[in-house]
Amino acid sequence: MSATTEARRTAQQYDPLGAMGSRPLAIGLGAASIVWALLVSVFDRDVVGSPTLSALTVILVAASAAVVFTASSPFRAPFPRWAFVAHVGLLGLASVTSVAAQWGPDRSALNDFMSLITATGIVMVAPYRPWTDLTIGGALLAVVNAATWGVGAATFPHEIPVAVAAFLAAAPTLVLTAASAVFAWTFAGLAERVQIRAGSYSVERAERDGIAASVQQDRSTILARDVAPFFAELRTREVITDADRERARLIADGIRRAMVADADRTWFEQAVRVEGGEAPVVDDPDGLAAMLDADQRSVVRTFLRAAFRASTVDPAGFRATLRRADGQDDAATRGDAARTDPARTDPARTDTARTDPARDARVLLELDLAVADSDIGIHRTFDPYFAVLRVTFPDLDVAVRPSSLALRFSYDQH
């Protein structure tokens, strides 16, 4: 993976569950910032200033926290760039309004709480954006703080020189921005190296070894069930009859079909068969599962393992369908789905991947599971896996109903 690609990846994309676990910290920092801004604006002022601008400052801080709270949800992952830009913009504007609200000879360095709020604002989003974005956003906030505090110090001189006031205003944001950027950069580098080592084995060797073991097991089963008893019977007979020849032909045909099936089996079918046995249905006539990359295969395989090992999931109610996202296959898929599952014709369940011509080079994967549980119970069991799938497949569509679960997502043909 190139340095450019690595710089764009975030801790959330490498470790969705870890980012999900750190979300309460981001929410706590946002809530603390709102309370602190409110208390300082009301009780800790040297200058009466403008109550309207003070209220606006608190509202802007609250709005930035709301953006992070919404965008950091694991079910809206990954954290979009527009949300980060909005977060930084709102904090920068709040820094300006906080100084304007206290415009005058303020002995507390012109309302100093915003310099720390902008600093913690970068820490809040450290798991969700790459180090380049964190560096640029933090630097911009530091410049805004330095400029606003510097102008105030120059207009209303105090014991502290203007340059020192500007530096003190920018320092907290610069320090925590550097710490956040180092965290994001280091995490991405370590995760990338671990991923390369794991991927070199998990995709090629593990699949080859796993399928080979399954093939060996299937052939051993055929030999023990059909061939060995047949030969044992032949040894006790003096004459081989036409019925014996027909039975031998049927056994040979069965072995031939098993060998062809083994040769055509994809890693996806192997994973489903290992975890769910013969009951689940995999409809992948073109072998499109082979086009998933290493990360995607690991995520899908993990979900399959969790699904089949859940006590509430019936393997006989599992069906996986893979089709190219072109017009002809898509129309057939929609027609078949409408005939077999009326719920899929619901207008609210619009799949954008099926109507966008620009995505014709993509593959649609649909998973349907029968789950003997309520919708709340299904969410409780599978929400962590949905979070990981959402990061890996941004267009993931999850439909949870009592006793059923349906997942739809697409991926590029690698």
Short mmCIF file of C-alpha atoms in Angstrom, two decimals:
data_model
loop_
_atom_site.label_atom_id
_atom_site.label_comp_id
_atom_site.label_asym_id
_atom_site.label_seq_id
_atom_site.Cartn_x
_atom_site.Cartn_y
_atom_site.Cartn_z
CA MET A 1 0.00 0.00 0.00
CA SER A 2 1.36 3.41 -0.93
CA ALA A 3 2.11 6.16 1.55
CA THR A 4 -0.73 8.22 0.09
CA THR A 5 -3.27 5.48 0.67
CA GLU A 6 -1.96 4.84 4.18
CA ALA A 7 -2.27 8.54 5.03
CA ARG A 8 -5.93 8.46 4.08
CA ARG A 9 -6.83 5.51 6.29
CA THR A 10 -7.94 6.09 9.86
CA ALA A 11 -7.91 4.20 13.14
CA GLN A 12 -11.64 3.70 12.69
CA GLN A 13 -11.11 1.98 9.33
CA TYR A 14 -8.36 -0.27 10.69
CA ASP A 15 -10.08 -1.00 14.01
CA PRO A 16 -13.84 -0.26 13.83
CA LEU A 17 -14.58 -1.91 17.17
CA GLY A 18 -11.81 0.04 18.88
CA ALA A 19 -13.20 3.30 17.48
CA MET A 20 -16.65 2.22 18.62
CA GLY A 21 -15.28 1.72 22.12
CA SER A 22 -13.59 5.14 22.15
CA ARG A 23 -16.77 6.95 21.10
CA PRO A 24 -17.91 7.56 24.71
CA LEU A 25 -14.70 9.55 25.25
CA ALA A 26 -15.52 11.79 22.29
CA ILE A 27 -19.07 12.26 23.55
CA GLY A 28 -17.81 13.00 27.07
CA LEU A 29 -15.32 15.58 25.83
CA GLY A 30 -18.04 17.24 23.76
CA ALA A 31 -20.45 17.38 26.68
CA ALA A 32 -17.74 18.70 29.01
CA SER A 33 -16.86 21.42 26.48
CA ILE A 34 -20.47 22.59 26.35
CA VAL A 35 -20.83 22.69 30.15
CA TRP A 36 -17.49 24.42 30.58
CA ALA A 37 -18.26 27.05 27.93
CA LEU A 38 -21.63 27.72 29.55
CA LEU A 39 -20.28 28.01 33.09
CA VAL A 40 -17.35 30.26 32.15
CA SER A 41 -19.55 32.48 29.98
CA VAL A 42 -21.98 33.01 32.86
CA PHE A 43 -19.80 33.09 35.98
CA ASP A 44 -16.19 33.87 35.04
CA ARG A 45 -16.11 37.15 33.12
CA ASP A 46 -14.01 40.24 33.72
CA VAL A 47 -15.96 42.15 31.09
CA VAL A 48 -19.75 42.19 30.86
CA GLY A 49 -19.52 42.00 27.07
CA SER A 50 -22.32 40.75 24.85
CA PRO A 51 -24.65 38.10 26.28
CA THR A 52 -25.87 37.39 22.74
CA LEU A 53 -22.39 36.57 21.49
CA SER A 54 -21.69 34.53 24.60
CA ALA A 55 -24.83 32.49 23.95
CA LEU A 56 -23.81 32.13 20.30
CA THR A 57 -20.42 30.79 21.40
CA VAL A 58 -22.02 28.10 23.53
CA ILE A 59 -24.38 27.21 20.67
CA LEU A 60 -21.47 26.87 18.23
CA VAL A 61 -19.57 24.62 20.65
CA ALA A 62 -22.70 22.52 21.12
CA ALA A 63 -23.17 22.31 17.34
CA SER A 64 -19.60 21.06 16.83
CA ALA A 65 -20.14 18.41 19.52
CA ALA A 66 -23.41 17.38 17.85
CA VAL A 67 -21.61 16.94 14.51
CA VAL A 68 -19.03 14.63 16.11
CA PHE A 69 -21.71 12.73 18.03
CA THR A 70 -23.67 12.08 14.85
CA ALA A 71 -20.80 11.37 12.45
CA SER A 72 -18.91 9.11 14.88
CA SER A 73 -21.78 6.64 15.08
CA PRO A 74 -20.51 3.22 13.97
CA PHE A 75 -23.60 2.89 11.79
CA ARG A 76 -22.64 6.00 9.81
CA ALA A 77 -18.99 5.03 9.45
CA PRO A 78 -16.57 6.00 8.18
CA PHE A 79 -16.44 9.50 9.69
CA PRO A 80 -16.82 11.77 6.62
CA ARG A 81 -14.51 14.65 5.77
CA TRP A 82 -17.37 17.13 5.55
CA ALA A 83 -18.18 16.43 9.21
CA PHE A 84 -14.58 17.10 10.19
CA VAL A 85 -14.57 20.36 8.20
CA ALA A 86 -17.85 21.42 9.85
CA HIS A 87 -16.47 20.53 13.29
CA VAL A 88 -13.30 22.60 12.77
CA GLY A 89 -15.25 25.48 11.20
CA LEU A 90 -17.72 25.68 14.08
CA LEU A 91 -14.93 25.65 16.67
CA GLY A 92 -13.01 28.33 14.78
CA LEU A 93 -16.10 30.53 14.60
CA ALA A 94 -16.75 29.92 18.31
CA SER A 95 -13.22 31.15 19.09
CA VAL A 96 -13.92 34.40 17.26
CA THR A 97 -17.32 34.95 18.90
CA SER A 98 -15.97 34.17 22.37
CA VAL A 99 -13.36 36.93 22.07
CA ALA A 100 -15.93 39.31 20.54
CA ALA A 101 -18.33 38.54 23.39
CA GLN A 102 -15.70 39.70 25.90
CA TRP A 103 -14.30 42.54 23.89
CA GLY A 104 -12.56 44.81 26.37
CA PRO A 105 -9.71 44.84 28.91
CA ASP A 106 -10.16 41.23 30.01
CA ARG A 107 -7.56 40.24 32.59
CA SER A 108 -8.20 36.51 31.93
CA ALA A 109 -6.54 36.64 28.52
CA LEU A 110 -9.78 37.47 26.76
CA ASN A 111 -11.93 34.48 27.62
CA ASP A 112 -9.31 31.74 27.60
CA PHE A 113 -11.59 28.66 27.65
CA MET A 114 -11.86 28.35 23.86
CA SER A 115 -8.14 27.65 23.38
CA LEU A 116 -8.52 24.44 25.37
CA ILE A 117 -11.85 23.53 23.79
CA THR A 118 -10.35 23.75 20.29
CA ALA A 119 -7.48 21.57 21.52
CA THR A 120 -9.75 18.87 22.90
CA GLY A 121 -11.87 19.23 19.77
CA ILE A 122 -9.01 17.74 17.73
CA VAL A 123 -8.53 14.94 20.26
CA MET A 124 -12.23 14.05 19.92
CA VAL A 125 -11.85 13.18 16.24
CA ALA A 126 -8.38 11.60 16.37
CA PRO A 127 -9.69 8.02 15.84
CA TYR A 128 -11.86 9.07 12.91
CA ARG A 129 -9.66 11.11 10.55
CA PRO A 130 -6.15 10.57 9.09
CA TRP A 131 -3.20 12.39 10.55
CA THR A 132 -3.02 14.80 7.61
CA ASP A 133 -6.54 16.10 8.26
CA LEU A 134 -5.87 16.37 11.99
CA THR A 135 -2.69 18.37 11.37
CA ILE A 136 -4.34 20.79 8.95
CA GLY A 137 -7.45 21.25 11.09
CA GLY A 138 -5.49 21.76 14.29
CA ALA A 139 -3.11 24.22 12.63
CA LEU A 140 -6.03 26.27 11.32
CA LEU A 141 -7.64 26.42 14.76
CA ALA A 142 -4.30 27.42 16.30
CA VAL A 143 -3.97 30.25 13.76
CA VAL A 144 -7.51 31.46 14.52
CA ASN A 145 -6.80 31.41 18.26
CA ALA A 146 -3.49 33.22 17.87
CA ALA A 147 -5.03 35.88 15.62
CA THR A 148 -8.08 36.59 17.78
CA TRP A 149 -6.19 36.64 21.07
CA GLY A 150 -3.37 38.64 19.48
CA VAL A 151 -5.75 41.30 18.17
CA GLY A 152 -7.40 41.55 21.59
CA ALA A 153 -4.04 41.85 23.36
CA ALA A 154 -2.90 44.53 20.90
CA THR A 155 -6.14 46.53 21.27
CA PHE A 156 -6.21 46.27 25.06
CA PRO A 157 -2.57 46.04 26.19
CA HIS A 158 -1.88 44.20 29.43
CA GLU A 159 1.21 42.91 31.21
CA ILE A 160 1.68 40.12 28.66
CA PRO A 161 3.25 41.02 25.26
CA VAL A 162 1.09 40.51 22.17
CA ALA A 163 3.29 37.75 20.75
CA VAL A 164 3.23 35.85 24.03
CA ALA A 165 -0.57 36.17 24.29
CA ALA A 166 -0.95 34.87 20.74
CA PHE A 167 1.40 31.94 21.42
CA LEU A 168 -0.33 31.01 24.69
CA ALA A 169 -3.67 31.01 22.89
CA ALA A 170 -2.40 28.70 20.15
CA ALA A 171 -0.15 26.43 22.27
CA PRO A 172 -2.77 24.02 23.72
CA THR A 173 -4.23 23.34 20.29
CA LEU A 174 -0.79 22.86 18.73
CA VAL A 175 0.32 20.43 21.45
CA LEU A 176 -2.79 18.24 21.38
CA THR A 177 -2.94 18.39 17.59
CA ALA A 178 0.62 17.06 17.41
CA ALA A 179 -0.26 14.30 19.87
CA SER A 180 -3.40 13.35 17.91
CA ALA A 181 -1.56 13.35 14.58
CA VAL A 182 1.24 11.17 15.97
CA PHE A 183 -1.35 8.73 17.34
CA ALA A 184 -3.19 8.51 14.01
CA TRP A 185 0.02 8.16 11.98
CA THR A 186 1.55 5.56 14.31
CA PHE A 187 -1.66 3.52 14.54
CA ALA A 188 -2.05 3.48 10.76
CA GLY A 189 1.55 2.38 10.26
CA LEU A 190 1.37 -0.43 12.82
CA ALA A 191 -2.00 -1.62 11.57
CA GLU A 192 -0.76 -1.63 8.00
CA ARG A 193 2.23 -3.80 8.85
CA VAL A 194 0.11 -6.22 10.85
CA GLN A 195 -2.42 -6.37 8.04
CA ILE A 196 0.23 -7.16 5.44
CA ARG A 197 1.61 -10.03 7.54
CA ALA A 198 -1.84 -11.43 8.27
CA GLY A 199 -3.03 -11.01 4.70
CA SER A 200 -0.07 -12.87 3.25
CA TYR A 201 -1.29 -15.97 5.05
CA SER A 202 -5.00 -15.57 5.58
CA VAL A 203 -6.11 -15.17 1.99
CA GLU A 204 -3.88 -17.47 -0.01
CA ARG A 205 -2.47 -20.11 2.26
CA ALA A 206 -5.40 -20.37 4.68
CA GLU A 207 -7.90 -20.74 1.87
CA ARG A 208 -5.73 -23.26 0.05
CA ASP A 209 -5.15 -25.27 3.22
CA GLY A 210 -8.79 -25.03 4.30
CA ILE A 211 -10.24 -26.09 0.96
CA ALA A 212 -7.65 -28.85 0.59
CA ALA A 213 -8.57 -30.22 4.01
CA SER A 214 -12.26 -30.10 3.13
CA VAL A 215 -11.65 -31.87 -0.18
CA GLN A 216 -9.67 -34.57 1.60
CA GLN A 217 -12.44 -34.99 4.16
CA ASP A 218 -15.13 -35.23 1.46
CA ARG A 219 -13.21 -37.85 -0.49
CA SER A 220 -12.53 -39.84 2.67
CA THR A 221 -16.25 -39.78 3.39
CA ILE A 222 -17.07 -41.08 -0.10
CA LEU A 223 -14.48 -43.83 0.21
CA ALA A 224 -15.75 -44.92 3.62
CA ARG A 225 -19.45 -44.64 2.77
CA ASP A 226 -19.62 -45.97 -0.80
CA VAL A 227 -16.41 -47.41 -2.21
CA ALA A 228 -15.17 -49.56 0.71
CA PRO A 229 -18.54 -51.32 1.33
CA PHE A 230 -18.93 -51.95 -2.41
CA PHE A 231 -15.50 -53.56 -2.71
CA ALA A 232 -16.18 -55.61 0.41
CA GLU A 233 -19.32 -56.98 -1.21
CA LEU A 234 -17.51 -57.78 -4.45
CA ARG A 235 -14.94 -59.85 -2.60
CA THR A 236 -17.67 -62.19 -1.37
CA ARG A 237 -19.12 -62.77 -4.84
CA GLU A 238 -17.93 -65.15 -7.48
CA VAL A 239 -19.60 -63.35 -10.40
CA ILE A 240 -19.89 -59.61 -11.10
CA THR A 241 -23.39 -58.80 -12.33
CA ASP A 242 -24.77 -55.97 -14.44
CA ALA A 243 -26.23 -54.50 -11.26
CA ASP A 244 -22.72 -54.38 -9.79
CA ARG A 245 -21.44 -52.63 -12.90
CA GLU A 246 -24.29 -50.07 -12.70
CA ARG A 247 -23.58 -49.43 -9.05
CA ALA A 248 -19.88 -48.97 -9.80
CA ARG A 249 -20.79 -46.46 -12.52
CA LEU A 250 -23.01 -44.51 -10.12
CA ILE A 251 -20.26 -44.41 -7.50
CA ALA A 252 -17.76 -43.22 -10.12
CA ASP A 253 -20.17 -40.50 -11.27
CA GLY A 254 -20.64 -39.40 -7.67
CA ILE A 255 -16.90 -39.15 -7.14
CA ARG A 256 -16.54 -37.21 -10.39
CA ARG A 257 -19.27 -34.73 -9.40
CA ALA A 258 -17.69 -34.27 -5.97
CA MET A 259 -14.29 -33.57 -7.54
CA VAL A 260 -15.78 -31.01 -9.94
CA ALA A 261 -17.63 -29.33 -7.07
CA ASP A 262 -14.43 -29.24 -5.02
CA ALA A 263 -12.54 -27.66 -7.90
CA ASP A 264 -15.19 -24.98 -8.42
CA ARG A 265 -15.78 -24.16 -4.74
CA THR A 266 -14.85 -20.59 -3.72
CA TRP A 267 -13.51 -19.46 -0.37
CA PHE A 268 -16.97 -18.06 0.40
CA GLU A 269 -18.71 -21.38 -0.20
CA GLN A 270 -16.02 -23.08 1.84
CA ALA A 271 -16.53 -20.67 4.76
CA VAL A 272 -20.32 -21.14 4.64
CA ARG A 273 -19.99 -24.92 4.45
CA VAL A 274 -17.51 -25.16 7.31
CA GLU A 275 -19.66 -23.06 9.64
CA GLY A 276 -23.18 -23.90 8.45
CA GLY A 277 -22.96 -27.36 6.93
CA GLU A 278 -24.90 -28.33 3.81
CA ALA A 279 -28.12 -26.44 4.68
CA PRO A 280 -27.17 -22.85 3.69
CA VAL A 281 -27.63 -21.80 0.05
CA VAL A 282 -24.91 -19.90 -1.84
CA ASP A 283 -25.99 -18.59 -5.25
CA ASP A 284 -22.74 -17.51 -6.91
CA PRO A 285 -22.66 -19.08 -10.40
CA ASP A 286 -19.87 -16.79 -11.64
CA GLY A 287 -17.57 -17.18 -8.62
CA LEU A 288 -17.80 -13.46 -7.82
CA ALA A 289 -16.83 -14.04 -4.18
CA ALA A 290 -13.27 -14.48 -5.39
CA MET A 291 -13.20 -10.76 -6.26
CA LEU A 292 -13.26 -9.63 -2.63
CA ASP A 293 -9.90 -8.37 -1.39
CA ALA A 294 -8.09 -9.55 1.73
CA ASP A 295 -9.70 -7.08 4.15
CA GLN A 296 -13.18 -7.68 2.79
CA ARG A 297 -12.83 -11.45 2.96
CA SER A 298 -11.71 -11.30 6.58
CA VAL A 299 -14.68 -9.14 7.56
CA VAL A 300 -17.25 -11.25 5.69
CA ARG A 301 -15.77 -14.48 7.02
CA THR A 302 -15.92 -13.12 10.60
CA PHE A 303 -19.58 -12.20 10.20
CA LEU A 304 -20.40 -15.62 8.76
CA ARG A 305 -18.69 -17.35 11.65
CA ALA A 306 -20.57 -15.23 14.19
CA ALA A 307 -23.89 -15.74 12.40
CA PHE A 308 -23.70 -19.52 12.13
CA ARG A 309 -22.46 -19.90 15.69
CA ALA A 310 -25.32 -17.84 17.11
CA SER A 311 -27.87 -20.10 18.74
CA THR A 312 -30.75 -18.11 17.22
CA VAL A 313 -29.65 -18.48 13.59
CA ASP A 314 -31.05 -21.34 11.51
CA PRO A 315 -28.50 -22.40 8.85
CA ALA A 316 -31.34 -23.68 6.67
CA GLY A 317 -32.67 -20.12 6.46
CA PHE A 318 -29.38 -18.67 5.16
CA ARG A 319 -29.08 -17.60 1.54
CA ALA A 320 -26.27 -15.66 -0.13
CA THR A 321 -26.65 -14.19 -3.61
CA LEU A 322 -23.82 -12.63 -5.60
CA ARG A 323 -24.45 -10.85 -8.91
CA ARG A 324 -22.71 -8.27 -11.06
CA ALA A 325 -24.31 -4.86 -10.77
CA ASP A 326 -25.23 -4.57 -14.45
CA GLY A 327 -28.70 -3.86 -15.81
CA GLN A 328 -29.62 -7.37 -16.98
CA ASP A 329 -28.48 -9.26 -13.88
CA ASP A 330 -29.85 -6.53 -11.66
CA ALA A 331 -33.30 -6.71 -13.20
CA ALA A 332 -33.35 -10.47 -12.83
CA THR A 333 -32.20 -10.19 -9.23
CA ARG A 334 -34.92 -7.69 -8.39
CA GLY A 335 -37.55 -9.83 -10.10
CA ASP A 336 -36.50 -12.96 -8.24
CA ALA A 337 -36.30 -11.07 -4.95
CA ALA A 338 -39.76 -9.59 -5.39
CA ARG A 339 -41.19 -13.04 -6.05
CA THR A 340 -39.53 -14.65 -3.04
CA ASP A 341 -39.57 -11.82 -0.51
CA PRO A 342 -42.33 -9.19 -0.76
CA ALA A 343 -40.59 -7.08 1.87
CA ARG A 344 -37.87 -6.24 -0.67
CA THR A 345 -40.35 -4.32 -2.82
CA ASP A 346 -40.75 -1.74 -0.05
CA PRO A 347 -39.90 1.69 -1.59
CA ALA A 348 -38.10 2.61 1.63
CA ARG A 349 -35.57 -0.17 0.91
CA THR A 350 -34.07 1.52 -2.16
CA ASP A 351 -30.60 0.27 -2.96
CA THR A 352 -28.66 3.03 -4.70
CA ALA A 353 -26.10 0.56 -5.96
CA ARG A 354 -28.79 -0.98 -8.17
CA THR A 355 -29.72 2.23 -9.96
CA ASP A 356 -26.37 3.94 -10.45
CA PRO A 357 -24.92 3.17 -13.91
CA ALA A 358 -21.48 4.27 -12.75
CA ARG A 359 -21.32 1.26 -10.45
CA ASP A 360 -21.81 -1.39 -13.12
CA ALA A 361 -18.30 -2.69 -12.44
CA ARG A 362 -19.32 -3.64 -8.92
CA VAL A 363 -20.66 -6.83 -7.38
CA LEU A 364 -23.78 -6.97 -5.23
CA LEU A 365 -23.77 -9.37 -2.30
CA GLU A 366 -27.03 -10.12 -0.50
CA LEU A 367 -27.23 -12.13 2.71
CA ASP A 368 -30.55 -13.31 4.12
CA LEU A 369 -30.72 -15.05 7.50
CA ALA A 370 -33.53 -16.58 9.54
CA VAL A 371 -33.01 -15.49 13.15
CA ALA A 372 -35.28 -16.72 15.95
CA ASP A 373 -35.12 -13.46 17.86
CA SER A 374 -36.71 -10.01 18.07
CA ASP A 375 -35.31 -7.02 16.22
CA ILE A 376 -33.83 -5.73 19.49
CA GLY A 377 -32.19 -9.09 20.17
CA ILE A 378 -30.78 -9.20 16.63
CA HIS A 379 -29.27 -5.76 17.08
CA ARG A 380 -27.81 -6.73 20.45
CA THR A 381 -26.12 -9.76 18.90
CA PHE A 382 -24.88 -8.34 15.61
CA ASP A 383 -24.42 -4.56 16.08
CA PRO A 384 -20.62 -4.84 16.56
CA TYR A 385 -20.38 -6.79 13.30
CA PHE A 386 -22.56 -4.24 11.51
CA ALA A 387 -20.11 -1.56 12.64
CA VAL A 388 -17.17 -3.42 11.09
CA LEU A 389 -19.10 -4.18 7.90
CA ARG A 390 -20.12 -0.51 7.59
CA VAL A 391 -16.49 0.62 7.56
CA THR A 392 -15.50 -2.02 5.01
CA PHE A 393 -18.61 -1.62 2.82
CA PRO A 394 -19.86 2.01 3.08
CA ASP A 395 -23.08 1.27 1.15
CA LEU A 396 -24.15 -1.46 3.60
CA ASP A 397 -27.92 -1.71 3.94
CA VAL A 398 -29.20 -3.61 6.99
CA ALA A 399 -32.85 -4.64 7.30
CA VAL A 400 -33.72 -6.05 10.71
CA ARG A 401 -37.13 -7.53 11.31
CA PRO A 402 -38.38 -10.00 13.90
CA SER A 403 -37.03 -13.44 12.93
CA SER A 404 -35.12 -12.17 9.89
CA LEU A 405 -31.99 -10.26 8.96
CA ALA A 406 -31.03 -9.05 5.50
CA LEU A 407 -27.75 -7.41 4.49
CA ARG A 408 -26.98 -5.77 1.13
CA PHE A 409 -23.67 -4.29 0.06
CA SER A 410 -21.42 -4.03 -2.98
CA TYR A 411 -17.72 -4.10 -3.75
CA ASP A 412 -15.37 -3.51 -6.67
CA GLN A 413 -14.30 -6.37 -8.90
CA HIS A 414 -10.65 -6.69 -7.84
#
